[in-house]
mmCIF file with all atom_site columns, C-alpha atoms in Angstrom:
data_model
loop_
_atom_site.group_PDB
_atom_site.id
_atom_site.type_symbol
_atom_site.label_atom_id
_atom_site.label_alt_id
_atom_site.label_comp_id
_atom_site.label_asym_id
_atom_site.label_entity_id
_atom_site.label_seq_id
_atom_site.pdbx_PDB_ins_code
_atom_site.Cartn_x
_atom_site.Cartn_y
_atom_site.Cartn_z
_atom_site.occupancy
_atom_site.B_iso_or_equiv
_atom_site.pdbx_formal_charge
_atom_site.auth_seq_id
_atom_site.auth_comp_id
_atom_site.auth_asym_id
_atom_site.auth_atom_id
_atom_site.pdbx_PDB_model_num
ATOM 1   C CA . MET A 1 1   ? -81.643  -215.734 -192.249 1.00 0.00 ? 692 MET A CA 1
ATOM 2   C CA . PHE A 1 2   ? -83.284  -212.347 -192.116 1.00 0.00 ? 693 PHE A CA 1
ATOM 3   C CA . GLN A 1 3   ? -81.204  -209.132 -191.958 1.00 0.00 ? 694 GLN A CA 1
ATOM 4   C CA . LYS A 1 4   ? -81.860  -207.386 -188.673 1.00 0.00 ? 695 LYS A CA 1
ATOM 5   C CA . LYS A 1 5   ? -81.322  -203.616 -188.632 1.00 0.00 ? 696 LYS A CA 1
ATOM 6   C CA . ASN A 1 6   ? -80.695  -201.521 -185.538 1.00 0.00 ? 697 ASN A CA 1
ATOM 7   C CA . GLU A 1 7   ? -83.188  -198.896 -184.368 1.00 0.00 ? 698 GLU A CA 1
ATOM 8   C CA . LYS A 1 8   ? -81.312  -195.959 -185.917 1.00 0.00 ? 699 LYS A CA 1
ATOM 9   C CA . GLU A 1 9   ? -81.187  -197.674 -189.318 1.00 0.00 ? 700 GLU A CA 1
ATOM 10  C CA . LEU A 1 10  ? -84.924  -198.360 -189.146 1.00 0.00 ? 701 LEU A CA 1
ATOM 11  C CA . GLU A 1 11  ? -85.753  -194.788 -188.150 1.00 0.00 ? 702 GLU A CA 1
ATOM 12  C CA . SER A 1 12  ? -83.675  -193.435 -191.060 1.00 0.00 ? 703 SER A CA 1
ATOM 13  C CA . LEU A 1 13  ? -85.602  -195.478 -193.621 1.00 0.00 ? 704 LEU A CA 1
ATOM 14  C CA . LYS A 1 14  ? -88.285  -193.782 -195.705 1.00 0.00 ? 705 LYS A CA 1
ATOM 15  C CA . PRO A 1 15  ? -91.854  -195.092 -195.135 1.00 0.00 ? 706 PRO A CA 1
ATOM 16  C CA . GLU A 1 16  ? -91.836  -196.985 -198.424 1.00 0.00 ? 707 GLU A CA 1
ATOM 17  C CA . GLU A 1 17  ? -88.455  -198.564 -197.633 1.00 0.00 ? 708 GLU A CA 1
ATOM 18  C CA . LEU A 1 18  ? -89.715  -199.562 -194.174 1.00 0.00 ? 709 LEU A CA 1
ATOM 19  C CA . ALA A 1 19  ? -92.808  -201.121 -195.759 1.00 0.00 ? 710 ALA A CA 1
ATOM 20  C CA . ALA A 1 20  ? -90.614  -203.064 -198.220 1.00 0.00 ? 711 ALA A CA 1
ATOM 21  C CA . HIS A 1 21  ? -88.381  -204.290 -195.364 1.00 0.00 ? 712 HIS A CA 1
ATOM 22  C CA . GLN A 1 22  ? -91.460  -205.315 -193.389 1.00 0.00 ? 713 GLN A CA 1
ATOM 23  C CA . LYS A 1 23  ? -92.752  -207.205 -196.478 1.00 0.00 ? 714 LYS A CA 1
ATOM 24  C CA . GLU A 1 24  ? -89.434  -209.099 -196.792 1.00 0.00 ? 715 GLU A CA 1
ATOM 25  C CA . LEU A 1 25  ? -89.674  -210.085 -193.135 1.00 0.00 ? 716 LEU A CA 1
ATOM 26  C CA . MET A 1 26  ? -93.240  -211.296 -193.553 1.00 0.00 ? 717 MET A CA 1
ATOM 27  C CA . VAL A 1 27  ? -92.170  -213.479 -196.508 1.00 0.00 ? 718 VAL A CA 1
ATOM 28  C CA . ARG A 1 28  ? -89.376  -215.052 -194.438 1.00 0.00 ? 719 ARG A CA 1
ATOM 29  C CA . LYS A 1 29  ? -91.786  -215.548 -191.542 1.00 0.00 ? 720 LYS A CA 1
ATOM 30  C CA . ALA A 1 30  ? -94.231  -217.331 -193.882 1.00 0.00 ? 721 ALA A CA 1
ATOM 31  C CA . GLU A 1 31  ? -91.437  -219.591 -195.119 1.00 0.00 ? 722 GLU A CA 1
ATOM 32  C CA . LEU A 1 32  ? -90.450  -220.549 -191.554 1.00 0.00 ? 723 LEU A CA 1
ATOM 33  C CA . LEU A 1 33  ? -94.087  -221.085 -190.511 1.00 0.00 ? 724 LEU A CA 1
ATOM 34  C CA . GLN A 1 34  ? -94.590  -223.396 -193.445 1.00 0.00 ? 725 GLN A CA 1
ATOM 35  C CA . LYS A 1 35  ? -91.509  -225.411 -192.421 1.00 0.00 ? 726 LYS A CA 1
ATOM 36  C CA . LYS A 1 36  ? -92.849  -225.522 -188.847 1.00 0.00 ? 727 LYS A CA 1
ATOM 37  C CA . LYS A 1 37  ? -96.197  -226.694 -190.114 1.00 0.00 ? 728 LYS A CA 1
ATOM 38  C CA . ASP A 1 38  ? -94.544  -229.419 -192.182 1.00 0.00 ? 729 ASP A CA 1
ATOM 39  C CA . GLY A 1 39  ? -92.496  -230.467 -189.137 1.00 0.00 ? 730 GLY A CA 1
ATOM 40  C CA . VAL A 1 40  ? -89.114  -229.992 -190.821 1.00 0.00 ? 731 VAL A CA 1
ATOM 41  C CA . ILE A 1 41  ? -87.947  -226.881 -188.953 1.00 0.00 ? 732 ILE A CA 1
ATOM 42  C CA . ALA A 1 42  ? -84.455  -226.919 -187.448 1.00 0.00 ? 733 ALA A CA 1
ATOM 43  C CA . ASP A 1 43  ? -83.641  -225.514 -184.004 1.00 0.00 ? 734 ASP A CA 1
ATOM 44  C CA . GLU A 1 44  ? -81.794  -222.559 -185.553 1.00 0.00 ? 735 GLU A CA 1
ATOM 45  C CA . GLU A 1 45  ? -84.779  -221.790 -187.724 1.00 0.00 ? 736 GLU A CA 1
ATOM 46  C CA . GLN A 1 46  ? -87.131  -222.015 -184.754 1.00 0.00 ? 737 GLN A CA 1
ATOM 47  C CA . ALA A 1 47  ? -84.950  -219.497 -182.877 1.00 0.00 ? 738 ALA A CA 1
ATOM 48  C CA . GLU A 1 48  ? -84.919  -217.280 -185.982 1.00 0.00 ? 739 GLU A CA 1
ATOM 49  C CA . LEU A 1 49  ? -88.737  -217.454 -186.153 1.00 0.00 ? 740 LEU A CA 1
ATOM 50  C CA . GLU A 1 50  ? -89.065  -216.337 -182.572 1.00 0.00 ? 741 GLU A CA 1
ATOM 51  C CA . ASP A 1 51  ? -86.563  -213.447 -183.092 1.00 0.00 ? 742 ASP A CA 1
ATOM 52  C CA . LEU A 1 52  ? -88.338  -212.525 -186.294 1.00 0.00 ? 743 LEU A CA 1
ATOM 53  C CA . ALA A 1 53  ? -91.718  -212.306 -184.571 1.00 0.00 ? 744 ALA A CA 1
ATOM 54  C CA . VAL A 1 54  ? -90.379  -209.891 -181.948 1.00 0.00 ? 745 VAL A CA 1
ATOM 55  C CA . TYR A 1 55  ? -88.504  -207.856 -184.571 1.00 0.00 ? 746 TYR A CA 1
ATOM 56  C CA . LEU A 1 56  ? -91.609  -207.616 -186.731 1.00 0.00 ? 747 LEU A CA 1
ATOM 57  C CA . VAL A 1 57  ? -93.562  -206.100 -183.873 1.00 0.00 ? 748 VAL A CA 1
ATOM 58  C CA . ALA A 1 58  ? -90.836  -203.419 -183.459 1.00 0.00 ? 749 ALA A CA 1
ATOM 59  C CA . VAL A 1 59  ? -90.822  -202.703 -187.206 1.00 0.00 ? 750 VAL A CA 1
ATOM 60  C CA . GLY A 1 60  ? -94.617  -202.510 -187.228 1.00 0.00 ? 751 GLY A CA 1
ATOM 61  C CA . LYS A 1 61  ? -94.570  -199.926 -184.406 1.00 0.00 ? 752 LYS A CA 1
ATOM 62  C CA . LEU A 1 62  ? -92.052  -197.815 -186.334 1.00 0.00 ? 753 LEU A CA 1
ATOM 63  C CA . ALA A 1 63  ? -94.163  -198.098 -189.460 1.00 0.00 ? 754 ALA A CA 1
ATOM 64  C CA . LYS A 1 64  ? -97.142  -196.673 -187.548 1.00 0.00 ? 755 LYS A CA 1
ATOM 65  C CA . LYS A 1 65  ? -95.140  -193.866 -185.905 1.00 0.00 ? 756 LYS A CA 1
ATOM 66  C CA . PRO A 1 66  ? -94.948  -191.432 -188.907 1.00 0.00 ? 757 PRO A CA 1
ATOM 67  C CA . GLU A 1 67  ? -98.750  -191.592 -189.279 1.00 0.00 ? 758 GLU A CA 1
ATOM 68  C CA . GLN A 1 68  ? -99.185  -190.601 -185.641 1.00 0.00 ? 759 GLN A CA 1
ATOM 69  C CA . GLN A 1 69  ? -96.644  -187.794 -185.776 1.00 0.00 ? 760 GLN A CA 1
ATOM 70  C CA . LYS A 1 70  ? -98.172  -185.947 -188.730 1.00 0.00 ? 761 LYS A CA 1
ATOM 71  C CA . PRO A 1 71  ? -101.242 -184.566 -186.849 1.00 0.00 ? 762 PRO A CA 1
ATOM 72  C CA . GLU A 1 72  ? -98.997  -183.378 -184.012 1.00 0.00 ? 763 GLU A CA 1
ATOM 73  C CA . GLN A 1 73  ? -96.681  -181.554 -186.441 1.00 0.00 ? 764 GLN A CA 1
ATOM 74  C CA . GLN A 1 74  ? -99.604  -179.668 -187.991 1.00 0.00 ? 765 GLN A CA 1
ATOM 75  C CA . LYS A 1 75  ? -100.881 -178.172 -184.721 1.00 0.00 ? 766 LYS A CA 1
ATOM 76  C CA . PRO A 1 76  ? -97.841  -177.457 -182.481 1.00 0.00 ? 767 PRO A CA 1
ATOM 77  C CA . GLU A 1 77  ? -99.090  -173.982 -181.504 1.00 0.00 ? 768 GLU A CA 1
ATOM 78  C CA . GLN A 1 78  ? -102.373 -175.215 -180.009 1.00 0.00 ? 769 GLN A CA 1
ATOM 79  C CA . GLN A 1 79  ? -100.685 -177.307 -177.274 1.00 0.00 ? 770 GLN A CA 1
ATOM 80  C CA . LYS A 1 80  ? -98.878  -175.266 -174.606 1.00 0.00 ? 771 LYS A CA 1
ATOM 81  C CA . PRO A 1 81  ? -96.339  -176.970 -172.357 1.00 0.00 ? 772 PRO A CA 1
ATOM 82  C CA . GLU A 1 82  ? -98.494  -176.191 -169.261 1.00 0.00 ? 773 GLU A CA 1
ATOM 83  C CA . GLN A 1 83  ? -101.511 -177.942 -170.786 1.00 0.00 ? 774 GLN A CA 1
ATOM 84  C CA . GLN A 1 84  ? -99.927  -181.251 -171.790 1.00 0.00 ? 775 GLN A CA 1
ATOM 85  C CA . LYS A 1 85  ? -102.064 -184.305 -171.828 1.00 0.00 ? 776 LYS A CA 1
ATOM 86  C CA . PRO A 1 86  ? -101.338 -186.831 -168.993 1.00 0.00 ? 777 PRO A CA 1
ATOM 87  C CA . GLU A 1 87  ? -99.891  -189.363 -171.497 1.00 0.00 ? 778 GLU A CA 1
ATOM 88  C CA . GLN A 1 88  ? -97.357  -186.732 -172.700 1.00 0.00 ? 779 GLN A CA 1
ATOM 89  C CA . GLN A 1 89  ? -96.097  -185.815 -169.211 1.00 0.00 ? 780 GLN A CA 1
ATOM 90  C CA . LYS A 1 90  ? -92.808  -187.302 -168.065 1.00 0.00 ? 781 LYS A CA 1
ATOM 91  C CA . PRO A 1 91  ? -93.147  -190.196 -165.624 1.00 0.00 ? 782 PRO A CA 1
ATOM 92  C CA . HIS A 1 92  ? -92.051  -189.452 -162.102 1.00 0.00 ? 783 HIS A CA 1
ATOM 93  C CA . ALA A 1 93  ? -89.363  -191.453 -160.314 1.00 0.00 ? 784 ALA A CA 1
ATOM 94  C CA . TYR A 1 94  ? -90.694  -194.252 -158.114 1.00 0.00 ? 785 TYR A CA 1
ATOM 95  C CA . VAL A 1 95  ? -90.962  -193.228 -154.459 1.00 0.00 ? 786 VAL A CA 1
ATOM 96  C CA . PRO A 1 96  ? -90.999  -196.260 -152.128 1.00 0.00 ? 787 PRO A CA 1
ATOM 97  C CA . LEU A 1 97  ? -93.630  -196.478 -149.433 1.00 0.00 ? 788 LEU A CA 1
ATOM 98  C CA . LYS A 1 98  ? -92.609  -195.929 -145.825 1.00 0.00 ? 789 LYS A CA 1
ATOM 99  C CA . GLY A 1 99  ? -90.880  -199.042 -144.532 1.00 0.00 ? 790 GLY A CA 1
ATOM 100 C CA . GLU A 1 100 ? -90.137  -200.325 -148.088 1.00 0.00 ? 791 GLU A CA 1
ATOM 101 C CA . GLU A 1 101 ? -86.969  -198.245 -148.723 1.00 0.00 ? 792 GLU A CA 1
ATOM 102 C CA . ASN A 1 102 ? -84.859  -201.429 -148.816 1.00 0.00 ? 793 ASN A CA 1
ATOM 103 C CA . VAL A 1 103 ? -87.144  -203.320 -151.194 1.00 0.00 ? 794 VAL A CA 1
ATOM 104 C CA . ALA A 1 104 ? -86.428  -203.703 -154.909 1.00 0.00 ? 795 ALA A CA 1
ATOM 105 C CA . VAL A 1 105 ? -89.371  -203.413 -157.279 1.00 0.00 ? 796 VAL A CA 1
ATOM 106 C CA . LEU A 1 106 ? -89.183  -205.102 -160.678 1.00 0.00 ? 797 LEU A CA 1
ATOM 107 C CA . SER A 1 107 ? -91.587  -205.462 -163.576 1.00 0.00 ? 798 SER A CA 1
ATOM 108 C CA . LEU A 1 108 ? -91.403  -209.109 -164.734 1.00 0.00 ? 799 LEU A CA 1
ATOM 109 C CA . THR A 1 109 ? -92.760  -211.559 -167.306 1.00 0.00 ? 800 THR A CA 1
ATOM 110 C CA . ARG A 1 110 ? -92.790  -215.317 -166.817 1.00 0.00 ? 801 ARG A CA 1
ATOM 111 C CA . GLY A 1 111 ? -92.583  -217.588 -169.791 1.00 0.00 ? 802 GLY A CA 1
ATOM 112 C CA . ARG A 1 112 ? -92.607  -216.645 -173.468 1.00 0.00 ? 803 ARG A CA 1
ATOM 113 C CA . ARG A 1 113 ? -93.185  -212.911 -173.845 1.00 0.00 ? 804 ARG A CA 1
ATOM 114 C CA . PHE A 1 114 ? -94.393  -212.994 -177.432 1.00 0.00 ? 805 PHE A CA 1
ATOM 115 C CA . ASN A 1 115 ? -96.166  -215.546 -179.575 1.00 0.00 ? 806 ASN A CA 1
ATOM 116 C CA . PRO A 1 116 ? -93.715  -216.362 -182.383 1.00 0.00 ? 807 PRO A CA 1
ATOM 117 C CA . ASP A 1 117 ? -96.557  -217.021 -184.825 1.00 0.00 ? 808 ASP A CA 1
ATOM 118 C CA . THR A 1 118 ? -98.489  -213.745 -184.306 1.00 0.00 ? 809 THR A CA 1
ATOM 119 C CA . GLY A 1 119 ? -95.971  -211.480 -182.633 1.00 0.00 ? 810 GLY A CA 1
ATOM 120 C CA . GLU A 1 120 ? -98.532  -210.546 -179.987 1.00 0.00 ? 811 GLU A CA 1
ATOM 121 C CA . ARG A 1 121 ? -97.746  -210.378 -176.266 1.00 0.00 ? 812 ARG A CA 1
ATOM 122 C CA . GLU A 1 122 ? -98.436  -213.699 -174.670 1.00 0.00 ? 813 GLU A CA 1
ATOM 123 C CA . ALA A 1 123 ? -97.349  -213.437 -171.036 1.00 0.00 ? 814 ALA A CA 1
ATOM 124 C CA . PRO A 1 124 ? -98.679  -210.659 -168.810 1.00 0.00 ? 815 PRO A CA 1
ATOM 125 C CA . VAL A 1 125 ? -96.299  -208.201 -167.141 1.00 0.00 ? 816 VAL A CA 1
ATOM 126 C CA . PHE A 1 126 ? -96.498  -208.082 -163.345 1.00 0.00 ? 817 PHE A CA 1
ATOM 127 C CA . THR A 1 127 ? -94.740  -206.217 -160.548 1.00 0.00 ? 818 THR A CA 1
ATOM 128 C CA . GLN A 1 128 ? -92.800  -208.056 -157.869 1.00 0.00 ? 819 GLN A CA 1
ATOM 129 C CA . LYS A 1 129 ? -91.100  -206.697 -154.685 1.00 0.00 ? 820 LYS A CA 1
ATOM 130 C CA . PHE A 1 130 ? -87.882  -208.287 -153.346 1.00 0.00 ? 821 PHE A CA 1
ATOM 131 C CA . SER A 1 131 ? -85.919  -207.952 -150.106 1.00 0.00 ? 822 SER A CA 1
ATOM 132 C CA . ALA A 1 132 ? -82.136  -207.814 -150.347 1.00 0.00 ? 823 ALA A CA 1
ATOM 133 C CA . ASN A 1 133 ? -81.621  -211.599 -150.056 1.00 0.00 ? 824 ASN A CA 1
ATOM 134 C CA . GLU A 1 134 ? -84.551  -212.423 -152.320 1.00 0.00 ? 825 GLU A CA 1
ATOM 135 C CA . TYR A 1 135 ? -83.237  -209.951 -154.917 1.00 0.00 ? 826 TYR A CA 1
ATOM 136 C CA . ARG A 1 136 ? -79.757  -211.430 -154.829 1.00 0.00 ? 827 ARG A CA 1
ATOM 137 C CA . LEU A 1 137 ? -81.126  -214.988 -155.297 1.00 0.00 ? 828 LEU A CA 1
ATOM 138 C CA . PHE A 1 138 ? -83.596  -213.914 -157.996 1.00 0.00 ? 829 PHE A CA 1
ATOM 139 C CA . MET A 1 139 ? -80.886  -212.143 -160.008 1.00 0.00 ? 830 MET A CA 1
ATOM 140 C CA . ALA A 1 140 ? -78.698  -215.236 -159.886 1.00 0.00 ? 831 ALA A CA 1
ATOM 141 C CA . HIS A 1 141 ? -81.469  -217.582 -161.155 1.00 0.00 ? 832 HIS A CA 1
ATOM 142 C CA . TYR A 1 142 ? -84.234  -215.649 -162.930 1.00 0.00 ? 833 TYR A CA 1
ATOM 143 C CA . LYS A 1 143 ? -83.315  -216.827 -166.461 1.00 0.00 ? 834 LYS A CA 1
ATOM 144 C CA . SER A 1 144 ? -83.275  -220.476 -165.466 1.00 0.00 ? 835 SER A CA 1
ATOM 145 C CA . LEU A 1 145 ? -86.665  -220.006 -163.804 1.00 0.00 ? 836 LEU A CA 1
ATOM 146 C CA . GLY A 1 146 ? -88.139  -218.612 -167.018 1.00 0.00 ? 837 GLY A CA 1
ATOM 147 C CA . TYR A 1 147 ? -88.488  -214.945 -166.020 1.00 0.00 ? 838 TYR A CA 1
ATOM 148 C CA . THR A 1 148 ? -87.699  -211.855 -168.065 1.00 0.00 ? 839 THR A CA 1
ATOM 149 C CA . ILE A 1 149 ? -87.047  -208.509 -166.418 1.00 0.00 ? 840 ILE A CA 1
ATOM 150 C CA . GLU A 1 150 ? -89.093  -205.940 -168.303 1.00 0.00 ? 841 GLU A CA 1
ATOM 151 C CA . GLU A 1 151 ? -88.073  -202.968 -166.163 1.00 0.00 ? 842 GLU A CA 1
ATOM 152 C CA . VAL A 1 152 ? -86.282  -202.195 -162.925 1.00 0.00 ? 843 VAL A CA 1
ATOM 153 C CA . ILE A 1 153 ? -88.693  -199.793 -161.249 1.00 0.00 ? 844 ILE A CA 1
ATOM 154 C CA . TYR A 1 154 ? -86.732  -199.265 -158.020 1.00 0.00 ? 845 TYR A CA 1
ATOM 155 C CA . ASN A 1 155 ? -83.462  -200.837 -156.871 1.00 0.00 ? 846 ASN A CA 1
ATOM 156 C CA . PRO A 1 156 ? -81.789  -199.593 -153.707 1.00 0.00 ? 847 PRO A CA 1
ATOM 157 C CA . PHE A 1 157 ? -79.127  -202.321 -153.865 1.00 0.00 ? 848 PHE A CA 1
ATOM 158 C CA . GLU A 1 158 ? -77.286  -201.178 -157.016 1.00 0.00 ? 849 GLU A CA 1
ATOM 159 C CA . LYS A 1 159 ? -76.050  -197.625 -157.017 1.00 0.00 ? 850 LYS A CA 1
#
């Protein structure tokens, strides 16, 4: 069983420690994949493999973050707050269209979100709108239908 660290613990690790942790995870993943290939993987190990794939993606993103932050730290004076790039601007709150004020908007995924072998996204994210009754029914049954809620974009029913 791999040792999962929370986000704060991962962020506090030095780059070489993060790389070592990532290497340990890759070794464990290789062991589990070999068992799966041999056909002797237990249900608990299959679940661990799926969790490990998702966790490895998160660790990989954190490992790339320091490399991306270094150029920004070298030139903070050149970028003024008024001239921020579009990707750096804060997202605006969702404003519903006229007549859709009582419609919930969710970002969803159906099926397996990530491939446990590669860690890459498998199912596309899509946006769905729900009336009050549809929303209530969907919230009661979405897990059993195989959906995952990625983001609640707008929800007038829960305040």
